[in-house]
CSV table of C-alpha atoms in Angstrom, one decimal:
chain,number,residue,atom,x,y,z
K,1,MET,CA,34.1,-16.5,8.8
K,2,ARG,CA,32.0,-16.8,5.6
K,3,THR,CA,29.8,-13.7,5.4
K,4,SER,CA,26.8,-15.3,3.8
K,5,SER,CA,26.8,-18.1,6.3
K,6,LEU,CA,26.4,-15.6,9.1
K,7,ILE,CA,24.1,-13.0,7.7
K,8,LEU,CA,22.5,-13.7,4.2
K,9,GLY,CA,18.8,-13.3,4.5
K,10,ILE,CA,19.1,-11.2,7.7
K,11,PHE,CA,15.6,-11.4,8.7
K,12,CYS,CA,12.8,-9.0,9.1
K,13,LEU,CA,10.9,-10.7,11.9
K,14,ALA,CA,7.1,-10.3,12.0
K,15,ALA,CA,3.8,-11.7,11.1
K,16,THR,CA,3.4,-12.5,7.4
K,17,VAL,CA,0.1,-11.0,6.5
K,18,LEU,CA,1.2,-8.4,4.0
K,19,SER,CA,-2.2,-6.8,3.3
K,20,ALA,CA,-5.1,-5.7,5.4
K,21,SER,CA,-8.6,-4.4,5.0
K,22,PRO,CA,-8.6,-1.0,3.2
K,23,ARG,CA,-10.6,0.3,6.2
K,24,ALA,CA,-8.1,-0.9,8.8
K,25,GLU,CA,-6.3,1.7,10.9
K,26,PRO,CA,-2.6,2.1,10.2
K,27,VAL,CA,-0.5,-0.1,12.5
K,28,SER,CA,3.2,0.2,13.4
K,29,THR,CA,5.2,-2.5,15.1
K,30,THR,CA,8.8,-2.6,16.3
K,31,MET,CA,10.6,-5.8,17.2
K,32,ASN,CA,14.1,-6.3,18.5
K,33,TYR,CA,16.3,-9.4,18.3
K,34,ALA,CA,19.6,-10.4,19.7
K,35,ILE,CA,22.1,-12.2,17.4
K,36,MET,CA,24.1,-14.8,19.3
K,37,ARG,CA,27.3,-16.7,18.5
K,38,ASN,CA,28.1,-19.7,20.7
K,39,GLY,CA,26.0,-18.2,23.4
K,40,ASP,CA,27.5,-14.7,23.3
K,41,GLN,CA,25.7,-11.7,21.8
K,42,ILE,CA,27.4,-10.3,18.7
K,43,GLY,CA,24.8,-8.0,17.3
K,44,THR,CA,21.2,-6.9,17.0
K,45,SER,CA,18.5,-6.9,14.3
K,46,THR,CA,15.5,-4.5,14.6
K,47,LEU,CA,12.4,-4.7,12.5
K,48,ARG,CA,10.0,-1.8,12.0
K,49,LEU,CA,6.7,-2.7,10.3
K,50,HIS,CA,4.1,-0.3,9.2
K,51,ARG,CA,0.8,-1.5,7.7
K,52,ASN,CA,-1.7,0.9,6.1
K,53,GLY,CA,-4.6,-0.7,4.3
K,54,ARG,CA,-3.2,-2.6,1.3
K,55,GLU,CA,0.4,-1.5,1.9
K,56,THR,CA,3.1,-2.8,4.2
K,57,THR,CA,6.5,-1.3,4.7
K,58,ALA,CA,9.2,-3.2,6.5
K,59,GLU,CA,12.5,-1.8,7.6
K,60,VAL,CA,15.3,-3.9,9.0
K,61,VAL,CA,18.5,-2.6,10.6
K,62,THR,CA,21.2,-5.1,11.5
K,63,HIS,CA,24.5,-4.7,13.2
K,64,VAL,CA,27.1,-7.4,13.9
K,65,GLN,CA,30.5,-7.2,15.4
K,66,VAL,CA,32.6,-10.3,16.2
K,67,LYS,CA,35.6,-9.9,18.5
K,68,ILE,CA,38.3,-12.3,19.4
K,69,ALA,CA,40.6,-11.4,22.3
K,70,PHE,CA,39.0,-7.8,22.3
K,71,VAL,CA,40.0,-7.4,18.6
K,72,THR,CA,37.2,-6.9,16.0
K,73,VAL,CA,37.6,-9.6,13.4
K,74,TYR,CA,34.3,-9.1,11.5
K,75,ARG,CA,31.7,-6.4,11.1
K,76,PHE,CA,28.4,-6.4,9.2
K,77,ASP,CA,25.9,-3.6,8.9
K,78,GLN,CA,22.8,-3.7,6.8
K,79,THR,CA,19.8,-1.4,6.4
K,80,GLU,CA,16.9,-2.7,4.2
K,81,THR,CA,13.5,-1.3,3.4
K,82,GLU,CA,10.8,-3.3,1.6
K,83,ARG,CA,7.4,-2.0,0.4
K,84,TRP,CA,4.6,-4.4,-0.4
K,85,VAL,CA,1.1,-3.8,-1.9
K,86,ASP,CA,-1.5,-6.6,-1.8
K,87,GLY,CA,1.2,-9.1,-0.9
K,88,ARG,CA,3.5,-8.3,-3.8
K,89,LEU,CA,6.9,-6.6,-3.5
K,90,THR,CA,6.8,-3.2,-5.2
K,91,SER,CA,10.2,-1.8,-4.1
K,92,LEU,CA,13.3,-2.6,-2.1
K,93,HIS,CA,16.4,-0.7,-1.0
K,94,SER,CA,19.3,-2.3,0.7
K,95,VAL,CA,22.7,-1.0,1.8
K,96,THR,CA,25.2,-3.5,3.2
K,97,ASP,CA,28.7,-3.0,4.6
K,98,ASP,CA,30.2,-6.5,4.7
K,99,ASN,CA,33.4,-6.1,6.7
K,100,GLY,CA,34.3,-3.0,4.6
K,101,THR,CA,32.9,-4.1,1.3
K,102,VAL,CA,29.8,-2.0,0.5
K,103,HIS,CA,26.9,-3.3,-1.6
K,104,LYS,CA,23.8,-1.4,-2.7
K,105,VAL,CA,20.7,-3.1,-4.1
K,106,THR,CA,17.5,-1.5,-5.3
K,107,ALA,CA,14.4,-3.2,-6.8
K,108,GLN,CA,11.4,-1.6,-8.4
K,109,SER,CA,8.2,-3.2,-9.8
K,110,THR,CA,7.7,-1.7,-13.3
K,111,SER,CA,5.4,-2.3,-16.3
K,112,LYS,CA,6.9,-3.8,-19.5
K,113,GLY,CA,4.3,-4.1,-22.2
K,114,ARG,CA,1.3,-6.0,-20.7
K,115,ASP,CA,3.5,-7.5,-17.9
K,116,ASN,CA,5.1,-6.4,-14.7
K,117,VAL,CA,8.8,-7.1,-14.0
K,118,LEU,CA,11.0,-6.5,-11.0
K,119,SER,CA,13.9,-4.3,-12.1
K,120,VAL,CA,16.9,-4.9,-9.8
K,121,GLU,CA,20.0,-2.8,-9.7
K,122,ALA,CA,22.9,-4.2,-7.7
K,123,ASP,CA,26.2,-2.3,-7.5
K,124,GLY,CA,25.3,-0.5,-10.8
K,125,LYS,CA,24.3,-3.6,-12.7
K,126,VAL,CA,20.6,-3.8,-13.8
K,127,THR,CA,18.7,-7.1,-14.3
K,128,GLU,CA,15.0,-7.9,-14.7
K,129,MET,CA,13.3,-10.6,-12.8
K,130,ASP,CA,9.8,-12.1,-12.5
K,131,ALA,CA,7.6,-9.6,-10.6
K,132,ALA,CA,6.5,-12.4,-8.3
K,133,VAL,CA,10.1,-12.9,-6.9
K,134,MET,CA,10.4,-12.1,-3.2
K,135,PRO,CA,13.5,-11.3,-1.2
K,136,VAL,CA,15.1,-13.8,1.2
K,137,SER,CA,13.3,-12.1,4.1
K,138,LEU,CA,12.7,-14.7,6.8
K,139,TRP,CA,10.0,-12.5,8.4
K,140,ASN,CA,7.7,-13.5,5.6
K,141,ALA,CA,6.7,-17.1,6.0
K,142,SER,CA,5.5,-17.2,2.4
K,143,LEU,CA,9.2,-17.7,1.6
K,144,VAL,CA,8.9,-21.4,2.5
K,145,GLN,CA,6.7,-21.8,-0.5
K,146,LYS,CA,9.2,-20.5,-3.0
K,147,THR,CA,12.0,-22.1,-5.1
K,148,MET,CA,13.8,-18.9,-6.1
K,149,ALA,CA,14.4,-15.7,-4.2
K,150,LEU,CA,16.2,-12.4,-4.3
K,151,ASP,CA,19.5,-12.1,-2.3
K,152,THR,CA,19.2,-8.6,-0.7
K,153,GLN,CA,23.0,-8.4,-0.2
K,154,ASP,CA,24.1,-8.7,-3.8
K,155,GLY,CA,20.9,-8.6,-5.8
K,156,SER,CA,21.3,-12.1,-7.3
K,157,LEU,CA,18.6,-14.6,-7.9
K,158,ILE,CA,19.2,-17.7,-5.8
K,159,LYS,CA,17.7,-21.2,-5.7
K,160,LEU,CA,15.8,-22.1,-2.5
K,161,SER,CA,14.7,-25.4,-1.1
K,162,VAL,CA,12.7,-26.1,2.0
K,163,VAL,CA,12.2,-29.1,4.3
K,164,ASP,CA,9.1,-29.0,6.5
K,165,HIS,CA,9.8,-30.6,9.9
K,166,GLY,CA,6.3,-30.0,11.3
K,167,LYS,CA,5.4,-28.6,14.7
K,168,GLU,CA,7.7,-28.6,17.7
K,169,GLN,CA,7.7,-27.4,21.3
K,170,LEU,CA,10.2,-24.7,22.2
K,171,VAL,CA,11.0,-22.8,25.3
K,172,LEU,CA,11.8,-19.1,24.7
K,173,GLU,CA,12.4,-16.6,27.4
K,174,GLY,CA,11.2,-19.2,29.9
K,175,GLN,CA,7.9,-19.6,28.1
K,176,PRO,CA,6.7,-22.7,26.2
K,177,LYS,CA,6.0,-22.1,22.5
K,178,THR,CA,4.5,-24.3,19.8
K,179,ALA,CA,6.4,-23.6,16.6
K,180,HIS,CA,6.5,-24.8,13.0
K,181,HIS,CA,10.1,-25.8,12.1
K,182,TYR,CA,11.5,-25.5,8.6
K,183,SER,CA,15.0,-25.9,7.1
K,184,ILE,CA,15.7,-23.3,4.4
K,185,HIS,CA,18.5,-24.0,2.0
K,186,THR,CA,19.9,-21.1,-0.1
K,187,THR,CA,23.6,-20.8,-0.5
K,188,PHE,CA,23.8,-22.3,3.0
K,189,PRO,CA,21.3,-24.1,5.3
K,190,GLN,CA,19.4,-22.4,8.1
K,191,ASP,CA,16.6,-23.5,10.4
K,192,VAL,CA,13.6,-21.3,11.2
K,193,TRP,CA,10.7,-21.6,13.6
K,194,TYR,CA,7.4,-19.8,13.2
K,195,ASP,CA,4.8,-19.6,15.9
K,196,GLU,CA,1.1,-20.2,15.5
K,197,SER,CA,0.5,-16.7,14.1
K,198,ARG,CA,3.3,-17.4,11.6
K,199,GLN,CA,5.7,-15.0,13.3
K,200,LEU,CA,9.3,-15.9,13.1
K,201,ILE,CA,10.5,-16.7,16.6
K,202,LYS,CA,13.9,-18.4,16.1
K,203,VAL,CA,16.7,-18.8,13.6
K,204,ALA,CA,19.6,-21.2,13.9
K,205,LEU,CA,22.6,-21.8,11.5
K,206,ARG,CA,26.2,-22.7,11.5
K,207,GLY,CA,29.1,-20.3,10.6
K,208,SER,CA,31.8,-21.6,8.3
K,209,ASP,CA,34.0,-21.9,11.3
K,210,GLY,CA,31.5,-24.2,13.0
K,211,SER,CA,30.1,-21.5,15.3
K,212,LYS,CA,26.5,-21.7,16.4
K,213,ILE,CA,24.5,-18.7,15.3
K,214,GLU,CA,21.0,-17.9,16.7
K,215,TYR,CA,18.5,-15.1,16.6
K,216,ARG,CA,16.5,-14.6,19.7
K,217,PRO,CA,13.8,-12.0,20.8
K,218,GLY,CA,15.5,-9.5,23.0
């Protein structure tokens, strides 16, 4: 099973307003999601969001374990923390264990002359990117407006294209939902649905083996 087809861009799921009034009280939110493969649960993704005035911190913890005939054939674990100020990424730290292969990515907004850049270190290699680059984090609906994004697994800059399918009616947990449907293409295609508050409520993609992968609240 191709790893990136299953997990790349493992999402932080929440509303996409990254800044708030400086006088607003700090707000913390935790959201849990089940990761399904062909109807069976294979993992979880948990988002913890903390907003404090102009700052937003998002932490995502993802665990995946795929078994065939009671034998584990694939594991994926990732912990990622993002810090945003006024809607701009200021730092990122990600540790990924992809079936035994470990990757570490850090990013930091720094000043270079009169400009700001995003300094990214991935597995010991440092590169500089445009300070406006954002990670492939599906929780942030602003991603659908981008043409390039930061891969949080390996620190690479990847091309991104989006198809807007408009509004659709979904039924989630037995409740009707109006959602805006987009197809996001990075190194592989995936479909995402945001509700009317621009909160991500569903993700669907295909594994390289043809399996159907979905993310559901749970």
